[in-house]
GROMACS .gro file of C-alpha atoms in nm:
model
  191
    1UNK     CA    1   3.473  -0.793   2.007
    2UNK     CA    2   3.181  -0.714   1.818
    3UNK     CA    3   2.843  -0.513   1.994
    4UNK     CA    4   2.532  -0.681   2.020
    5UNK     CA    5   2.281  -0.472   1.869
    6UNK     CA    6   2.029  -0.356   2.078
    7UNK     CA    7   1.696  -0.532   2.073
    8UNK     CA    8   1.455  -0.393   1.849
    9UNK     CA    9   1.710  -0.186   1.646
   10UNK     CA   10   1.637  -0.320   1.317
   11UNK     CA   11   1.244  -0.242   1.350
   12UNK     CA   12   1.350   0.116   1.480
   13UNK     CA   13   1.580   0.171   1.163
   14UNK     CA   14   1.294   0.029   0.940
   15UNK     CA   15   1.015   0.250   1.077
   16UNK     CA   16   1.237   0.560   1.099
   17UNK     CA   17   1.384   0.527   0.744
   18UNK     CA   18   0.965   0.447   0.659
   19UNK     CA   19   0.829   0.758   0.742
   20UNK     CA   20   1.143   0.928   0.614
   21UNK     CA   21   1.090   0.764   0.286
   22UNK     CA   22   0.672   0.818   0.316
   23UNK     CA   23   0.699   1.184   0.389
   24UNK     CA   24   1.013   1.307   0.137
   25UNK     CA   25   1.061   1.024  -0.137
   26UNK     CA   26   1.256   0.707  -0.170
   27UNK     CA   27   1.495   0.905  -0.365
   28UNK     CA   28   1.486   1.236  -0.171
   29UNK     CA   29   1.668   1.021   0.166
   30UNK     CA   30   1.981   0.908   0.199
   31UNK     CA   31   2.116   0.601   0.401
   32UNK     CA   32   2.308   0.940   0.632
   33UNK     CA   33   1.982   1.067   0.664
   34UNK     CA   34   1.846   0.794   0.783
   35UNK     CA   35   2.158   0.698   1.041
   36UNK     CA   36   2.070   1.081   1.140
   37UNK     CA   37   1.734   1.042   1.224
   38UNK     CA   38   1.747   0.645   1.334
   39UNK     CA   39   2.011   0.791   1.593
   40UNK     CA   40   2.263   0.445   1.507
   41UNK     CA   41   2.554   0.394   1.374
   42UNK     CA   42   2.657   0.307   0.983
   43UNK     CA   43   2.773  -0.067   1.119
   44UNK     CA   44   2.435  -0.073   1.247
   45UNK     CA   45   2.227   0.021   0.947
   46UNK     CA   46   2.423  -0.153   0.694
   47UNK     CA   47   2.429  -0.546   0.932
   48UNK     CA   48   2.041  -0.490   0.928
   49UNK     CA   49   2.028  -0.354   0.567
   50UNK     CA   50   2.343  -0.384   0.354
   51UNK     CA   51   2.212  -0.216   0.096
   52UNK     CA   52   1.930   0.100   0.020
   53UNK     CA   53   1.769  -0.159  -0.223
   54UNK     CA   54   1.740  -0.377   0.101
   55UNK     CA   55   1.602  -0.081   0.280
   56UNK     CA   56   1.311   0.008   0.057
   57UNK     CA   57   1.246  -0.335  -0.006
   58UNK     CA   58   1.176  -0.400   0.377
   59UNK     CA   59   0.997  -0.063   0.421
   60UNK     CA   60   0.769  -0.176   0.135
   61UNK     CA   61   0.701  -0.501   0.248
   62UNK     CA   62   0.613  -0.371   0.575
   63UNK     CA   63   0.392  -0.119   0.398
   64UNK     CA   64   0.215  -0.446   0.255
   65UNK     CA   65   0.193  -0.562   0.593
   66UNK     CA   66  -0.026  -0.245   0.750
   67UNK     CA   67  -0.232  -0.271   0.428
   68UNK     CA   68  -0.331  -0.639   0.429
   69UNK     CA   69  -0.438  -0.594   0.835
   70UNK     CA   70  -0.625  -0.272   0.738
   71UNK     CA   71  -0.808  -0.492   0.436
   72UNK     CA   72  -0.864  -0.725   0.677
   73UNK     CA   73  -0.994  -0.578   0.958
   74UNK     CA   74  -1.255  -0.427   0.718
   75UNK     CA   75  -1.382  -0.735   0.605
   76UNK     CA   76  -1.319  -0.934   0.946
   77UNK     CA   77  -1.675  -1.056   1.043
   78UNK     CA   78  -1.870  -0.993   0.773
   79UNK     CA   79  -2.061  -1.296   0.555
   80UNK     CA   80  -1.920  -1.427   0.285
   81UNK     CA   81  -2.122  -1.180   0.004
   82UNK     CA   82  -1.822  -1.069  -0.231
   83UNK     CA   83  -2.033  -0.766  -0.303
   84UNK     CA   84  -2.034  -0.655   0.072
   85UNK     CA   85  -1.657  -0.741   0.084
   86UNK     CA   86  -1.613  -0.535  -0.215
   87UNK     CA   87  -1.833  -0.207  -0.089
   88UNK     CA   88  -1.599  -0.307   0.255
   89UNK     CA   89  -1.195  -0.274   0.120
   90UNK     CA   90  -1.329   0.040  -0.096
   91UNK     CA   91  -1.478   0.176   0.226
   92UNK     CA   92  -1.136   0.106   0.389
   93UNK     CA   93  -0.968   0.268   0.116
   94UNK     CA   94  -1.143   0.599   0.127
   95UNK     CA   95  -1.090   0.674   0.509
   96UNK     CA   96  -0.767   0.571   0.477
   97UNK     CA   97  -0.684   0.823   0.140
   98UNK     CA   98  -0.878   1.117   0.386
   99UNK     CA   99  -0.629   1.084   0.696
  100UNK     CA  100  -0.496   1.374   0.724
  101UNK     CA  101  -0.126   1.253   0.725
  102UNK     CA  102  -0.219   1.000   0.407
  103UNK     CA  103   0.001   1.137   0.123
  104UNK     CA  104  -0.095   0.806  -0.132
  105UNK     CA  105   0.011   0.461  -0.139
  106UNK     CA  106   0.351   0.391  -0.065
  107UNK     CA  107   0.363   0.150  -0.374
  108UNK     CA  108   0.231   0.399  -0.599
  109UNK     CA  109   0.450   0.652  -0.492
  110UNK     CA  110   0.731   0.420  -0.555
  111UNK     CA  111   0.654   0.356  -0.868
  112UNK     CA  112   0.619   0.655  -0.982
  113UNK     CA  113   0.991   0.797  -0.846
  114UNK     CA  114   1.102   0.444  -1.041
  115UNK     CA  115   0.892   0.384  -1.340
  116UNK     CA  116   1.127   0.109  -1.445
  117UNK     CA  117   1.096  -0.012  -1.154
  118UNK     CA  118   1.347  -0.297  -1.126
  119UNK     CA  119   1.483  -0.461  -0.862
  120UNK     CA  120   1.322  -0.588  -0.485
  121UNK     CA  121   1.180  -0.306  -0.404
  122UNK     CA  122   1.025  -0.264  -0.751
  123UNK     CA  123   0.916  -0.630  -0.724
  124UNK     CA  124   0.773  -0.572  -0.381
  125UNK     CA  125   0.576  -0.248  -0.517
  126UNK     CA  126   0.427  -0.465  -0.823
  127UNK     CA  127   0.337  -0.744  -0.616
  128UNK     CA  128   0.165  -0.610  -0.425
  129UNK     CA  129  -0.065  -0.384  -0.693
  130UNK     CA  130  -0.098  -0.714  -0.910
  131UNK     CA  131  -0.239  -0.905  -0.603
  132UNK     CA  132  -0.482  -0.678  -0.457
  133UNK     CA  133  -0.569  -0.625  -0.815
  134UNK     CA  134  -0.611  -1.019  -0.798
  135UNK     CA  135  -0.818  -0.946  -0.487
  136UNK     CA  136  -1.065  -0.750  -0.656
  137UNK     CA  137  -1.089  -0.969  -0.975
  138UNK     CA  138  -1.135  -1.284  -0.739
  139UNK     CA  139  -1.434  -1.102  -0.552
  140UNK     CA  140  -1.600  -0.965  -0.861
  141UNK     CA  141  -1.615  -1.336  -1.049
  142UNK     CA  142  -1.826  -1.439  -0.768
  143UNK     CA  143  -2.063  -1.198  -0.839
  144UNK     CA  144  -2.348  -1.324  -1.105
  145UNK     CA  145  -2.298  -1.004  -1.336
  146UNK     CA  146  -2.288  -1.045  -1.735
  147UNK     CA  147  -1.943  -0.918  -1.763
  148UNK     CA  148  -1.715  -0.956  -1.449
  149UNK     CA  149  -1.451  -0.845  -1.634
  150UNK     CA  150  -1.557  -0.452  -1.696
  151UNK     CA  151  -1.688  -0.432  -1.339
  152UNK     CA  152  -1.376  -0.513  -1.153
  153UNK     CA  153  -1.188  -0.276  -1.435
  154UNK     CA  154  -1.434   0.015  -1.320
  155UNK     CA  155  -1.425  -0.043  -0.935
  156UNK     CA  156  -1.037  -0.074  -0.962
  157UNK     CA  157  -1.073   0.253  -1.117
  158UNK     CA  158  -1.204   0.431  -0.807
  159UNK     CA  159  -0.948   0.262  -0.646
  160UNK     CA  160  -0.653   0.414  -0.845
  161UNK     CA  161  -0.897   0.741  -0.830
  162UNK     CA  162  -0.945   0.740  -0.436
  163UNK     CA  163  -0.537   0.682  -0.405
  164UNK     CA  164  -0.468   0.977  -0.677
  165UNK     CA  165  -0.690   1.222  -0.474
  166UNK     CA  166  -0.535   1.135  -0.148
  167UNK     CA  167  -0.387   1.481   0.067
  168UNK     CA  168  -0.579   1.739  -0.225
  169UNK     CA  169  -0.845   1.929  -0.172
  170UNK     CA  170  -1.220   1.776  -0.181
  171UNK     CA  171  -1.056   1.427  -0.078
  172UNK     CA  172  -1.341   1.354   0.183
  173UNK     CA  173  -1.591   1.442  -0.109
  174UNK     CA  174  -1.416   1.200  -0.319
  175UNK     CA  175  -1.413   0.918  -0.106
  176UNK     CA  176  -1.806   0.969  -0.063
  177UNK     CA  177  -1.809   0.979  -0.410
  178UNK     CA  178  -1.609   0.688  -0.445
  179UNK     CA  179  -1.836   0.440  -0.199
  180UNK     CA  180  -2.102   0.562  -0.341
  181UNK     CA  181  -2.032   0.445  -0.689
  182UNK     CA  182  -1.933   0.090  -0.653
  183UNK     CA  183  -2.235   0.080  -0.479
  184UNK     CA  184  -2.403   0.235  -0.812
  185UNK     CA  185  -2.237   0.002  -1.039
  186UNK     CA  186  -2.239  -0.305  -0.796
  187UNK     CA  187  -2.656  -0.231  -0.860
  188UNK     CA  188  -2.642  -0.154  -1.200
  189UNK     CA  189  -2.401  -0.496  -1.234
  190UNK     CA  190  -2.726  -0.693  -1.110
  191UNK     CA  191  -3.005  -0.570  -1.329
   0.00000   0.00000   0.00000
C-alpha cells in the first residue's frame, strides 16, 4: 500500500525547488537537486510535479502570487487617484529591487534563460509581464494627460530599469531615482 504524503509536502517541495531556482537558475537545478535539498523522495516530487515544466510553472505562479499581495498591499487604502496608485506599485517596486537578497524578477529571469519561451512556465512568465503591463496602461488612461500612451511606455520603462538594476551597485540610488521620475513625468504629464 501506497504512503500518504505528509501534509504540507507539496508546498515544502515548491518553496525549496523556488529559492533553488531564484538563487542558481531554472536551468542551473535539477529535479535531484531539488529531491536533495526538499529532503523527499523521487515518488514524492514527481505525484506533486510530474514533470520540471510542472515545477517551474508552479514556482512561477507562486512568484505571481507574492507579487500581486506586495502590489496590493501598496496600494491597499489609498483613494482611488490612479496617479497616487501609480507613484505607489513603483514605490513598491524599488524597495523591493534594493532587498538585499532581490536578484530581479523571477519572470524576467526566466525569460531570459528561455527566450523562446514556450510552454507553462513560459506562459506563466508572459502573463504575468503582459498583465501588470495591463496594470499600468489601465491606471495611466485614467489620467487626463494628452498622450496616455507615451506616459505609461516611459513609467514602464523605470520599471524594466528598477528590475535590471536590482543586486548591482548604486541600486538604492536608482530606486530614488526611479520614484522620483514618475513623479517628474506624472507632473510634466499634467501641464
Amino acid at each position: 500500500m501506497a504512503r500518504t504524503a505528509a501534509p504540507g509536502s507539496r508546498e515544502r517541495i515548491l518553496r525549496t525547488a523556488g529559492e533553488l531556482f531564484y538563487r542558481h537558475g531554472v536551468r542551473a537545478v535539477g529535479m535531484n537537486q531539488v529531491i536533495d535539498a526538499a529532503g523527499c523522495g523521487k515518488n514524492l516530487l514527481y505525484t506533486h510535479f510530474p514533470s520540471k515544466d510542472d515545477l517551474v510553472a508552479a514556482y512561477l505562479r507562486a512568484c505571481r502570487r507574492e507579487r500581486e499581495r506586495a502590489g496590493d498591499a501598496a496600494t491597499d487604502g489609498l483613494p482611488d487617484d490612479p496617479a497616487t496608485r501609480l507613484r505607489a506599485l513603483v514605490a513598491e517596486i524599488a524597495a523591493t529591487s534594493t532587498a538585499p537578497d532581490f536578484r530581479g524578477c523571477a519572470f524576467r529571469l526566466y525569460l531570459a534563460e528561455f527566450p523562446g519561451g514556450a510552454g507553462e512556465p513560459g506562459r506563466v512568465a508572459r502573463d504575468y509581464l503582459r498583465d501588470t503591463r495591463a496594470q499600468i496602461d489601465a491606471l495611466v488612461a485614467r489620467l487626463d494627460v494628452p498622450d496616455p500612451g507615451r506616459l505609461a511606455d516611459r513609467i514602464w520603462l523605470i520599471v524594466e530599469g528598477l528590475y535590471g538594476s536590482a543586486g548591482r551597485p548604486g541600486a538604492a540610488a536608482a530606486a530614488d531615482t526611479a520614484t522620483g521620475l514618475v513623479d517628474d513625468l506624472l507632473a510634466a504629464a499634467k501641464r
